[in-house]
mmCIF file of C-alpha atoms and ligand atoms in Angstrom:
data_model
loop_
_atom_site.group_PDB
_atom_site.id
_atom_site.type_symbol
_atom_site.label_atom_id
_atom_site.label_comp_id
_atom_site.label_asym_id
_atom_site.label_seq_id
_atom_site.Cartn_x
_atom_site.Cartn_y
_atom_site.Cartn_z
ATOM 1 C CA MET R 91 96.995 120.475 132.139
ATOM 2 C CA GLU R 92 99.947 122.609 131.123
ATOM 3 C CA ARG R 93 103.195 120.648 131.414
ATOM 4 C CA ILE R 94 106.360 122.697 131.509
ATOM 5 C CA ALA R 95 109.913 121.524 130.886
ATOM 6 C CA SER R 96 112.016 122.672 133.810
ATOM 7 C CA PHE R 97 115.332 122.068 132.067
ATOM 8 C CA LEU R 98 116.729 122.723 128.610
ATOM 9 C CA PRO R 99 120.260 122.437 127.237
ATOM 10 C CA ALA R 100 122.252 125.673 127.340
ATOM 11 C CA PRO R 101 121.882 127.882 124.232
ATOM 12 C CA GLU R 102 124.664 128.082 121.659
ATOM 13 C CA PRO R 103 127.258 130.627 122.855
ATOM 14 C CA ILE R 104 127.643 131.967 119.284
ATOM 15 C CA PRO R 105 125.105 134.731 118.447
ATOM 16 C CA LEU R 106 122.649 134.195 115.591
ATOM 17 C CA PRO R 107 124.151 135.385 112.264
ATOM 18 C CA ALA R 108 120.898 137.106 111.179
ATOM 19 C CA PRO R 109 117.843 138.644 112.869
ATOM 20 C CA VAL R 110 115.260 136.147 114.115
ATOM 21 C CA TRP R 111 112.525 137.461 111.763
ATOM 22 C CA LEU R 112 114.773 136.862 108.745
ATOM 23 C CA LEU R 113 115.696 133.322 109.807
ATOM 24 C CA GLN R 114 112.017 132.562 110.492
ATOM 25 C CA THR R 115 111.055 133.859 107.060
ATOM 26 C CA LEU R 116 113.742 131.763 105.404
ATOM 27 C CA LEU R 117 112.640 128.705 107.389
ATOM 28 C CA PHE R 118 109.076 129.295 106.232
ATOM 29 C CA VAL R 119 109.934 129.879 102.571
ATOM 30 C CA THR R 120 112.329 126.937 102.320
ATOM 31 C CA PHE R 121 109.852 124.654 104.107
ATOM 32 C CA VAL R 122 107.180 125.523 101.517
ATOM 33 C CA LEU R 123 109.776 124.838 98.793
ATOM 34 C CA HIS R 124 110.442 121.442 100.422
ATOM 35 C CA ILE R 125 106.843 120.422 100.819
ATOM 36 C CA ILE R 126 105.982 120.624 97.101
ATOM 37 C CA PRO R 127 108.478 118.061 95.712
ATOM 38 C CA MET R 128 107.966 116.066 98.937
ATOM 39 C CA ASN R 129 104.241 115.858 98.190
ATOM 40 C CA MET R 130 104.864 114.834 94.586
ATOM 41 C CA THR R 131 107.268 112.133 95.781
ATOM 42 C CA LEU R 132 105.313 110.729 98.700
ATOM 43 C CA GLY R 133 101.893 111.102 97.116
ATOM 44 C CA GLY R 134 103.145 109.752 93.778
ATOM 45 C CA LEU R 135 104.595 106.709 95.541
ATOM 46 C CA VAL R 136 101.329 106.010 97.365
ATOM 47 C CA ILE R 137 99.397 106.253 94.082
ATOM 48 C CA LEU R 138 101.894 103.967 92.290
ATOM 49 C CA ALA R 139 101.943 101.427 95.116
ATOM 50 C CA ARG R 140 98.149 101.409 95.218
ATOM 51 C CA SER R 141 97.883 100.767 91.491
ATOM 52 C CA GLU R 142 100.521 97.998 91.653
ATOM 53 C CA MET R 143 98.541 96.361 94.453
ATOM 54 C CA SER R 144 95.228 96.582 92.632
ATOM 55 C CA GLY R 145 96.756 95.664 89.265
ATOM 56 C CA ARG R 146 94.615 98.371 87.631
ATOM 57 C CA ALA R 147 97.239 100.977 86.801
ATOM 58 C CA SER R 148 96.408 103.719 84.328
ATOM 59 C CA GLU R 149 99.373 103.632 81.951
ATOM 60 C CA PRO R 150 99.777 107.425 81.446
ATOM 61 C CA MET R 151 99.566 107.936 85.220
ATOM 62 C CA ARG R 152 102.147 105.207 85.893
ATOM 63 C CA ARG R 153 104.516 106.602 83.260
ATOM 64 C CA TRP R 154 104.145 110.180 84.488
ATOM 65 C CA ILE R 155 104.830 109.355 88.141
ATOM 66 C CA THR R 156 107.640 106.882 87.365
ATOM 67 C CA GLY R 157 109.225 109.460 85.069
ATOM 68 C CA TYR R 158 109.345 112.242 87.624
ATOM 69 C CA LEU R 159 110.151 110.290 90.816
ATOM 70 C CA PRO R 160 113.971 110.123 90.463
ATOM 71 C CA VAL R 161 113.970 113.907 89.943
ATOM 72 C CA THR R 162 111.535 114.852 92.734
ATOM 73 C CA VAL R 163 113.338 112.658 95.297
ATOM 74 C CA ALA R 164 116.517 114.614 94.571
ATOM 75 C CA PHE R 165 114.572 117.870 94.954
ATOM 76 C CA THR R 166 112.934 116.683 98.181
ATOM 77 C CA VAL R 167 116.301 115.941 99.733
ATOM 78 C CA THR R 168 118.051 119.108 98.577
ATOM 79 C CA THR R 169 115.149 121.421 99.435
ATOM 80 C CA GLY R 170 114.982 119.677 102.836
ATOM 81 C CA VAL R 171 118.542 120.687 103.719
ATOM 82 C CA ALA R 172 117.779 124.421 103.812
ATOM 83 C CA PRO R 173 114.894 124.330 106.344
ATOM 84 C CA LEU R 174 116.872 121.799 108.376
ATOM 85 C CA LEU R 175 119.687 124.325 108.721
ATOM 86 C CA PHE R 176 117.357 127.194 109.694
ATOM 87 C CA LEU R 177 115.462 124.942 112.100
ATOM 88 C CA GLN R 178 118.711 123.964 113.805
ATOM 89 C CA VAL R 179 119.965 127.556 113.998
ATOM 90 C CA LEU R 180 116.712 128.855 115.508
ATOM 91 C CA TYR R 181 115.495 125.916 117.567
ATOM 92 C CA GLY R 182 118.701 123.922 118.141
ATOM 93 C CA GLN R 183 118.071 123.800 121.888
ATOM 94 C CA LEU R 184 114.836 121.919 121.232
ATOM 95 C CA PHE R 185 115.547 120.145 117.964
ATOM 96 C CA PHE R 186 118.832 118.399 118.856
ATOM 97 C CA PRO R 187 117.586 116.805 122.094
ATOM 98 C CA ALA R 188 114.449 115.590 120.276
ATOM 99 C CA ALA R 189 116.554 114.007 117.504
ATOM 100 C CA VAL R 190 118.966 112.475 120.019
ATOM 101 C CA ILE R 191 116.143 111.042 122.099
ATOM 102 C CA ILE R 192 114.410 109.222 119.259
ATOM 103 C CA ALA R 193 117.955 108.043 118.474
ATOM 104 C CA TRP R 194 117.895 105.028 116.108
ATOM 105 C CA ALA R 195 114.482 106.043 114.800
ATOM 106 C CA TRP R 196 116.100 109.281 113.549
ATOM 107 C CA PHE R 197 119.255 107.641 112.240
ATOM 108 C CA ALA R 198 117.097 105.125 110.338
ATOM 109 C CA VAL R 199 115.851 108.043 108.163
ATOM 110 C CA ILE R 200 119.133 107.976 106.233
ATOM 111 C CA ILE R 201 118.927 104.224 105.667
ATOM 112 C CA ALA R 202 115.257 104.433 104.656
ATOM 113 C CA LEU R 203 116.037 107.285 102.234
ATOM 114 C CA LEU R 204 118.938 105.444 100.604
ATOM 115 C CA LEU R 205 117.128 102.119 100.217
ATOM 116 C CA GLY R 206 113.901 103.803 99.121
ATOM 117 C CA TYR R 207 115.765 105.838 96.494
ATOM 118 C CA TYR R 208 117.480 102.691 95.147
ATOM 119 C CA GLY R 209 114.080 101.033 94.863
ATOM 120 C CA ILE R 210 112.708 103.985 92.893
ATOM 121 C CA TYR R 211 115.646 103.953 90.488
ATOM 122 C CA ALA R 212 115.329 100.193 90.002
ATOM 123 C CA TYR R 213 111.593 100.527 89.312
ATOM 124 C CA ALA R 214 112.063 103.472 86.965
ATOM 125 C CA LEU R 215 115.098 102.284 85.014
ATOM 126 C CA ALA R 216 115.261 98.488 85.274
ATOM 127 C CA SER R 217 111.627 97.571 85.543
ATOM 128 C CA ASP R 218 112.021 94.646 83.057
ATOM 129 C CA LYS R 219 114.793 93.046 85.080
ATOM 130 C CA LEU R 220 112.739 93.210 88.280
ATOM 131 C CA GLY R 221 110.091 90.974 86.704
ATOM 132 C CA ARG R 222 107.408 89.943 89.149
ATOM 133 C CA TRP R 223 109.223 91.786 91.988
ATOM 134 C CA LYS R 224 108.528 95.126 90.356
ATOM 135 C CA GLY R 225 105.383 95.817 92.385
ATOM 136 C CA TRP R 226 107.036 94.820 95.642
ATOM 137 C CA VAL R 227 110.005 97.091 95.005
ATOM 138 C CA ILE R 228 107.816 100.195 94.645
ATOM 139 C CA ILE R 229 105.647 99.166 97.595
ATOM 140 C CA GLY R 230 108.869 98.784 99.645
ATOM 141 C CA SER R 231 110.073 102.260 98.622
ATOM 142 C CA THR R 232 106.670 103.702 99.525
ATOM 143 C CA VAL R 233 106.785 102.160 103.000
ATOM 144 C CA LEU R 234 110.326 103.449 103.523
ATOM 145 C CA PHE R 235 109.420 107.004 102.487
ATOM 146 C CA LEU R 236 106.290 106.913 104.618
ATOM 147 C CA TYR R 237 108.615 106.027 107.455
ATOM 148 C CA VAL R 238 110.795 109.080 106.670
ATOM 149 C CA ALA R 239 107.722 111.323 106.907
ATOM 150 C CA PHE R 240 106.691 109.624 110.156
ATOM 151 C CA ALA R 241 110.161 110.108 111.659
ATOM 152 C CA PHE R 242 109.967 113.826 110.826
ATOM 153 C CA ASN R 243 106.543 113.987 112.508
ATOM 154 C CA ASN R 244 108.103 112.393 115.588
ATOM 155 C CA VAL R 245 111.004 114.772 115.878
ATOM 156 C CA ILE R 246 108.931 117.879 115.108
ATOM 157 C CA THR R 247 106.289 116.990 117.730
ATOM 158 C CA LEU R 248 108.881 116.020 120.322
ATOM 159 C CA MET R 249 110.825 119.266 119.960
ATOM 160 C CA SER R 250 107.802 121.296 121.065
ATOM 161 C CA THR R 251 106.876 119.017 123.986
ATOM 162 C CA PRO R 252 110.129 118.840 125.961
ATOM 163 C CA PHE R 253 108.332 117.607 129.099
ATOM 164 C CA ARG R 254 108.312 114.168 127.365
ATOM 165 C CA TRP R 255 112.065 113.972 126.853
ATOM 166 C CA TRP R 256 112.978 112.515 130.195
ATOM 167 C CA GLU R 257 110.009 110.167 130.116
ATOM 168 C CA LEU R 258 110.934 108.773 126.697
ATOM 169 C CA TRP R 259 114.617 108.518 127.413
ATOM 170 C CA GLN R 260 114.425 107.007 130.845
ATOM 171 C CA GLU R 261 111.171 105.184 131.262
ATOM 172 C CA ARG R 262 109.494 104.082 128.075
ATOM 173 C CA ASN R 263 112.130 102.183 126.161
ATOM 174 C CA PRO R 264 115.475 102.402 127.930
ATOM 175 C CA SER R 265 117.390 99.562 126.288
ATOM 176 C CA VAL R 266 116.586 99.989 122.591
ATOM 177 C CA HIS R 267 116.506 103.771 122.070
ATOM 178 C CA PHE R 268 114.174 103.546 119.107
ATOM 179 C CA ASN R 269 111.980 106.036 120.936
ATOM 180 C CA LEU R 270 109.071 106.966 118.720
ATOM 181 C CA ASN R 271 106.917 109.695 120.227
ATOM 182 C CA ILE R 272 103.771 107.549 120.093
ATOM 183 C CA TRP R 273 102.341 108.853 123.362
ATOM 184 C CA GLU R 274 101.780 112.186 121.628
ATOM 185 C CA PRO R 275 98.038 112.310 120.762
ATOM 186 C CA THR R 276 98.551 114.502 117.676
ATOM 187 C CA LEU R 277 101.186 112.218 116.141
ATOM 188 C CA PHE R 278 99.076 109.833 114.043
ATOM 189 C CA PRO R 279 96.516 112.449 112.932
ATOM 190 C CA ARG R 280 99.483 114.638 111.944
ATOM 191 C CA PHE R 281 101.010 111.814 109.910
ATOM 192 C CA GLY R 282 97.637 111.055 108.269
ATOM 193 C CA HIS R 283 97.139 114.740 107.474
ATOM 194 C CA PHE R 284 100.549 115.054 105.761
ATOM 195 C CA VAL R 285 100.193 111.805 103.791
ATOM 196 C CA LEU R 286 96.688 112.647 102.540
ATOM 197 C CA GLY R 287 97.882 116.145 101.624
ATOM 198 C CA ALA R 288 100.739 114.585 99.647
ATOM 199 C CA VAL R 289 98.402 112.234 97.756
ATOM 200 C CA ALA R 290 96.068 115.134 96.952
ATOM 201 C CA VAL R 291 98.884 117.302 95.586
ATOM 202 C CA ALA R 292 100.368 114.435 93.547
ATOM 203 C CA GLY R 293 96.928 113.782 92.022
ATOM 204 C CA LEU R 294 96.429 117.460 91.213
ATOM 205 C CA ILE R 295 99.875 117.868 89.635
ATOM 206 C CA ALA R 296 99.220 114.793 87.475
ATOM 207 C CA ALA R 297 95.983 116.453 86.354
ATOM 208 C CA LEU R 298 97.846 119.722 85.710
ATOM 209 C CA TYR R 299 100.416 117.985 83.536
ATOM 210 C CA GLY R 300 97.581 116.181 81.776
ATOM 211 C CA ALA R 301 95.847 119.493 81.115
ATOM 212 C CA PHE R 302 99.055 120.859 79.544
ATOM 213 C CA LEU R 303 99.399 117.784 77.326
ATOM 214 C CA HIS R 304 95.753 117.953 76.339
ATOM 215 C CA ARG R 305 96.122 121.579 75.328
ATOM 216 C CA LYS R 306 98.991 120.518 73.063
ATOM 217 C CA GLY R 307 96.649 117.978 71.474
ATOM 218 C CA GLU R 308 97.924 114.804 73.165
ATOM 219 C CA GLU R 309 95.157 112.361 74.016
ATOM 220 C CA ALA R 310 97.001 110.844 77.019
ATOM 221 C CA GLY R 311 96.546 114.233 78.714
ATOM 222 C CA LYS R 312 92.825 113.731 79.099
ATOM 223 C CA GLU R 313 93.382 110.416 80.884
ATOM 224 C CA LEU R 314 95.827 112.028 83.314
ATOM 225 C CA VAL R 315 93.197 114.639 84.157
ATOM 226 C CA LYS R 316 90.565 111.921 84.552
ATOM 227 C CA ASN R 317 92.813 109.891 86.868
ATOM 228 C CA GLY R 318 94.535 112.678 88.776
ATOM 229 C CA VAL R 319 91.455 114.653 89.859
ATOM 230 C CA PRO R 320 89.792 111.780 91.807
ATOM 231 C CA TRP R 321 93.002 111.321 93.838
ATOM 232 C CA PHE R 322 93.009 115.043 94.601
ATOM 233 C CA VAL R 323 89.339 115.134 95.522
ATOM 234 C CA GLY R 324 89.252 111.852 97.476
ATOM 235 C CA ALA R 325 92.343 112.605 99.572
ATOM 236 C CA THR R 326 91.255 116.214 100.249
ATOM 237 C CA VAL R 327 87.743 115.256 101.354
ATOM 238 C CA LEU R 328 89.198 112.612 103.703
ATOM 239 C CA ASN R 329 91.612 115.235 104.972
ATOM 240 C CA TYR R 330 88.754 117.474 106.153
ATOM 241 C CA PHE R 331 88.006 114.740 108.657
ATOM 242 C CA VAL R 332 91.616 113.833 109.534
ATOM 243 C CA GLY R 333 92.544 117.536 109.693
ATOM 244 C CA ALA R 334 89.732 118.175 112.183
ATOM 245 C CA VAL R 335 90.944 115.257 114.331
ATOM 246 C CA PHE R 336 94.479 116.669 114.077
ATOM 247 C CA LEU R 337 93.321 120.107 115.274
ATOM 248 C CA PHE R 338 91.215 118.844 118.166
ATOM 249 C CA THR R 339 93.777 116.369 119.497
ATOM 250 C CA HIS R 340 95.861 119.432 120.382
ATOM 251 C CA GLU R 341 95.328 120.823 123.849
ATOM 252 C CA GLN R 342 92.357 123.120 124.210
ATOM 253 C CA ALA R 343 94.337 126.343 124.496
ATOM 254 C CA VAL R 344 95.909 125.598 121.117
ATOM 255 C CA TRP R 345 92.805 124.632 119.128
ATOM 256 C CA ARG R 346 90.813 127.484 120.633
ATOM 257 C CA THR R 347 93.335 129.900 119.104
ATOM 258 C CA PHE R 348 92.250 128.664 115.673
ATOM 259 C CA ILE R 349 88.525 128.922 116.206
ATOM 260 C CA GLY R 350 88.298 132.576 117.057
ATOM 261 C CA GLY R 351 90.891 132.876 119.845
ATOM 262 C CA ASP R 352 93.258 134.750 117.567
ATOM 263 C CA MET R 353 92.220 136.558 114.414
ATOM 264 C CA LEU R 354 95.279 135.782 112.280
ATOM 265 C CA ALA R 355 95.338 132.106 113.315
ATOM 266 C CA THR R 356 91.629 131.697 112.569
ATOM 267 C CA VAL R 357 91.851 133.423 109.195
ATOM 268 C CA LEU R 358 94.897 131.359 108.183
ATOM 269 C CA LEU R 359 93.338 128.001 109.054
ATOM 270 C CA TRP R 360 89.828 128.570 107.728
ATOM 271 C CA GLY R 361 91.076 130.640 104.789
ATOM 272 C CA GLY R 362 93.228 127.639 103.828
ATOM 273 C CA VAL R 363 90.242 125.310 104.130
ATOM 274 C CA VAL R 364 87.998 127.570 102.026
ATOM 275 C CA LEU R 365 90.683 127.876 99.322
ATOM 276 C CA SER R 366 90.915 124.099 99.158
ATOM 277 C CA VAL R 367 87.131 123.755 98.822
ATOM 278 C CA ILE R 368 87.100 126.183 95.881
ATOM 279 C CA ALA R 369 90.068 124.302 94.380
ATOM 280 C CA LEU R 370 88.045 121.076 94.604
ATOM 281 C CA VAL R 371 85.148 122.643 92.729
ATOM 282 C CA PHE R 372 87.432 123.853 89.914
ATOM 283 C CA ALA R 373 89.179 120.480 89.688
ATOM 284 C CA VAL R 374 85.878 118.600 89.471
ATOM 285 C CA ILE R 375 84.599 120.937 86.741
ATOM 286 C CA GLY R 376 87.966 120.570 84.935
ATOM 287 C CA ARG R 377 87.519 116.802 84.835
ATOM 288 C CA ARG R 378 84.113 117.104 83.207
ATOM 289 C CA VAL R 379 84.630 119.752 80.547
ATOM 290 C CA GLU R 380 86.174 119.393 77.086
ATOM 291 C CA ARG R 381 88.925 121.941 77.772
ATOM 292 C CA PRO R 382 90.164 121.378 81.313
ATOM 293 C CA PHE R 383 93.263 123.594 81.196
ATOM 294 C CA ASN R 384 92.037 126.815 82.833
ATOM 295 C CA PHE R 385 90.069 125.011 85.525
ATOM 296 C CA VAL R 386 92.979 122.773 86.552
ATOM 297 C CA VAL R 387 95.409 125.717 86.564
ATOM 298 C CA ILE R 388 93.075 127.699 88.859
ATOM 299 C CA ALA R 389 92.667 124.647 91.142
ATOM 300 C CA THR R 390 96.479 124.376 91.347
ATOM 301 C CA VAL R 391 97.011 128.055 92.171
ATOM 302 C CA LEU R 392 94.339 127.907 94.899
ATOM 303 C CA THR R 393 95.908 124.743 96.320
ATOM 304 C CA LEU R 394 99.326 126.399 96.440
ATOM 305 C CA LEU R 395 97.815 129.309 98.378
ATOM 306 C CA SER R 396 96.123 126.819 100.695
ATOM 307 C CA ILE R 397 99.484 125.072 101.305
ATOM 308 C CA VAL R 398 101.081 128.413 102.210
ATOM 309 C CA ALA R 399 98.241 129.157 104.661
ATOM 310 C CA MET R 400 98.537 125.686 106.222
ATOM 311 C CA ALA R 401 102.316 126.055 106.554
ATOM 312 C CA GLY R 402 101.572 129.299 108.441
ATOM 313 C CA VAL R 403 99.234 127.347 110.737
ATOM 314 C CA LYS R 404 101.962 124.767 111.362
ATOM 315 C CA PHE R 405 104.425 127.495 112.351
ATOM 316 C CA MET R 406 101.883 129.131 114.678
ATOM 317 C CA VAL R 407 101.132 125.809 116.389
ATOM 318 C CA ARG R 408 104.860 125.348 117.023
ATOM 319 C CA SER R 409 105.176 128.822 118.602
ATOM 320 C CA LEU R 410 102.114 128.251 120.784
ATOM 321 C CA LEU R 411 103.345 124.868 122.003
ATOM 322 C CA ILE R 412 106.844 126.127 122.743
ATOM 323 C CA ALA R 413 105.480 129.140 124.629
ATOM 324 C CA ARG R 414 103.344 126.813 126.758
ATOM 325 C CA HIS R 415 105.724 123.940 127.355
ATOM 326 C CA ALA R 416 109.175 125.515 127.162
ATOM 327 C CA PRO R 417 108.866 129.071 128.530
ATOM 328 C CA LEU R 418 112.581 128.953 129.299
ATOM 329 C CA PHE R 419 113.150 129.033 125.548
ATOM 330 C CA ASN R 420 112.496 132.430 124.037
ATOM 331 C CA LEU R 421 113.792 133.548 120.684
ATOM 332 C CA LYS R 422 113.584 137.170 121.888
ATOM 333 C CA ASP R 423 116.403 136.477 124.378
ATOM 334 C CA VAL R 424 118.791 134.909 121.876
ATOM 335 C CA PRO R 425 121.826 137.119 121.112
ATOM 336 C CA VAL R 426 121.982 138.289 117.478
ATOM 337 C CA GLN R 427 124.982 139.646 115.586
ATOM 338 C CA PRO R 428 123.935 140.024 111.949
ATOM 339 C CA GLN R 429 126.576 139.311 109.310
ATOM 340 C CA TRP R 430 124.990 141.270 106.469
ATOM 341 C CA GLY R 431 127.736 140.501 103.943
ATOM 342 C CA ILE R 432 127.170 136.780 104.332
ATOM 343 C CA ILE R 433 123.392 137.225 104.259
ATOM 344 C CA ALA R 434 123.664 139.156 100.970
ATOM 345 C CA LEU R 435 125.888 136.406 99.551
ATOM 346 C CA PHE R 436 123.338 133.812 100.663
ATOM 347 C CA VAL R 437 120.476 135.671 98.949
ATOM 348 C CA VAL R 438 122.475 135.990 95.706
ATOM 349 C CA LEU R 439 123.386 132.285 95.764
ATOM 350 C CA LEU R 440 119.806 131.290 96.596
ATOM 351 C CA LEU R 441 118.448 133.264 93.638
ATOM 352 C CA ALA R 442 121.172 131.888 91.355
ATOM 353 C CA GLY R 443 120.369 128.385 92.596
ATOM 354 C CA LEU R 444 116.653 128.823 91.915
ATOM 355 C CA TRP R 445 117.403 130.164 88.462
ATOM 356 C CA THR R 446 119.684 127.161 87.753
ATOM 357 C CA VAL R 447 116.984 124.748 88.935
ATOM 358 C CA ALA R 448 114.407 126.395 86.668
ATOM 359 C CA TRP R 449 116.851 126.138 83.747
ATOM 360 C CA MET R 450 117.562 122.457 84.520
ATOM 361 C CA LEU R 451 113.841 121.669 84.644
ATOM 362 C CA LEU R 452 113.370 123.345 81.291
ATOM 363 C CA GLN R 453 116.195 121.282 79.777
ATOM 364 C CA LEU R 454 114.724 118.118 81.281
ATOM 365 C CA GLN R 455 111.300 118.917 79.896
ATOM 366 C CA ARG R 456 112.801 119.561 76.433
ATOM 367 C CA ALA R 457 114.724 116.282 76.572
ATOM 368 C CA TYR R 458 111.562 114.351 77.440
ATOM 369 C CA ALA R 459 109.606 116.148 74.734
ATOM 370 C CA LYS R 460 112.317 115.189 72.198
ATOM 371 C CA LYS R 461 112.108 111.542 73.203
ATOM 372 C CA GLY R 462 108.336 111.818 72.818
ATOM 373 C CA GLN R 463 107.719 110.476 76.307
ATOM 374 C CA THR R 464 104.835 111.464 78.556
ATOM 375 C CA ALA R 465 107.264 112.169 81.364
HETATM 376 C C1 LIG S 98 111.383 111.616 100.786
HETATM 377 C C2 LIG S 98 111.789 112.020 101.921
HETATM 378 C C3 LIG S 98 111.081 112.984 102.828
HETATM 379 C C4 LIG S 98 109.792 113.011 103.225
HETATM 380 C C5 LIG S 98 108.712 112.056 102.834
HETATM 381 C C6 LIG S 98 109.635 114.153 104.116
HETATM 382 C C7 LIG S 98 108.473 114.516 104.735
HETATM 383 C C8 LIG S 98 108.334 115.547 105.625
HETATM 384 C C9 LIG S 98 107.155 115.816 106.418
HETATM 385 C C10 LIG S 98 105.883 115.008 106.388
HETATM 386 C C11 LIG S 98 107.398 116.894 107.169
HETATM 387 C C12 LIG S 98 106.463 117.559 108.169
HETATM 388 C C13 LIG S 98 106.838 117.124 109.565
HETATM 389 C C14 LIG S 98 105.986 117.718 110.651
HETATM 390 O O1 LIG S 98 105.745 118.932 110.666
HETATM 391 O O2 LIG S 98 105.522 116.949 111.514
HETATM 392 C C15 LIG S 98 108.731 117.319 106.867
HETATM 393 C C16 LIG S 98 109.339 118.384 107.443
HETATM 394 C C17 LIG S 98 110.649 118.654 107.299
HETATM 395 N N1 LIG S 98 111.542 118.054 106.431
HETATM 396 FE FE1 LIG S 98 111.150 116.564 105.154
HETATM 397 N N2 LIG S 98 110.836 114.795 104.227
HETATM 398 C C18 LIG S 98 111.745 114.099 103.465
HETATM 399 C C19 LIG S 98 113.075 114.367 103.332
HETATM 400 C C20 LIG S 98 113.729 115.369 104.009
HETATM 401 C C21 LIG S 98 115.152 115.557 104.040
HETATM 402 C C22 LIG S 98 116.163 114.650 103.357
HETATM 403 C C23 LIG S 98 115.388 116.652 104.803
HETATM 404 C C24 LIG S 98 116.685 117.297 105.169
HETATM 405 C C25 LIG S 98 117.819 117.096 104.585
HETATM 406 C C26 LIG S 98 114.117 117.162 105.249
HETATM 407 C C27 LIG S 98 113.927 118.260 106.035
HETATM 408 C C28 LIG S 98 112.752 118.619 106.637
HETATM 409 C C29 LIG S 98 112.646 119.632 107.654
HETATM 410 C C30 LIG S 98 113.759 120.487 108.194
HETATM 411 C C31 LIG S 98 111.329 119.661 108.073
HETATM 412 C C32 LIG S 98 110.688 120.496 109.182
HETATM 413 C C33 LIG S 98 110.463 121.914 108.864
HETATM 414 C C34 LIG S 98 109.797 122.616 109.999
HETATM 415 O O3 LIG S 98 109.070 122.015 110.806
HETATM 416 O O4 LIG S 98 110.005 123.824 110.102
HETATM 417 N N3 LIG S 98 113.134 116.355 104.756
HETATM 418 N N4 LIG S 98 109.280 116.479 105.907
#
């Protein structure tokens, strides 16, 4: 049954500073930029926590993930700010009420991020001092960051189902206001899908780094490839199942769009799946052959393309849900008054920022290489 929100907060009186298509594009691009370090962080944490729990950590894998985590957390947070701004500008009418309604659950993201980040630093830089608590510290950080991802899933699902707002605010949990959106059937499959995707990407990037090292003649590289590929393959294969559950827990009108209802939607979803299958094949071959470099690089490029396609699917699902459940909200009706000077300045600063980041990464890589670490 289609459930429609009959009320929404009034739109911002200030017109949008750029055309809707441009803001949407920037939201899309910056979200893809966010998801890559986020996957390395979240997936790397899950892999580390798992090896601490089993006590069977591969040393090169542990050193590689521990080495990059402090850097990728910083990137996750800073690349998260940009899509957050575009999301608020475009969908403020839906996003702010959703964040306000989950209330403490949203505020707790900041606390979880801070504590989780401390834990990562302690594990990475003062591992000896932590002694037997070392494993628990990284497991704690993993749980906290999983919570951050879950909180985002809550707010993003709630913003496109405004008919639940009143229900959650008034009826479900009126005294505590820690209102997770757990009555949303897509919530847990969505969370599972993102976490498995993160583990897969972290495994693949470990294999990629290993392939680079191996090409330079370092033996540890081969072990990274050997350990990283199974994480990529295992998590991706599981995700075919979880992803299917995620799709079909959406209402029929939405999932039908992706199985032939709309050409672009169908091509994006199944194109993304096919790319990931081919990536799996290349990764598996890369693990078996003497010279894995080319195979792992191809698997990585295909996976990146698959991520872009899946991000497109995510954006389409949002539009479909909003059109169904919040017809009062229509981006076509929002007043726009482009400020081209400021947009040009933004583009220049964005490019300069990206260039600076690339330069910083290069310096970091050189510093690690000098210290002779497998970082
Ligand atoms: C390590 C911490 C983080 C993790 C694990 C994480 C994880 C995620 C996940 C799983 C999603 C997808 C949510 C969904 O579609 O249901 C997401 C989206 C998003 N994240 Fe992050 N995130 C982190 C930090 C941040 C921070 C600090 C910010 C902002 C400052 C941020 C901004 C965003 C935004 C704006 C989106 C939604 C984009 C959209 O739907 O268009 N994230 N994040």
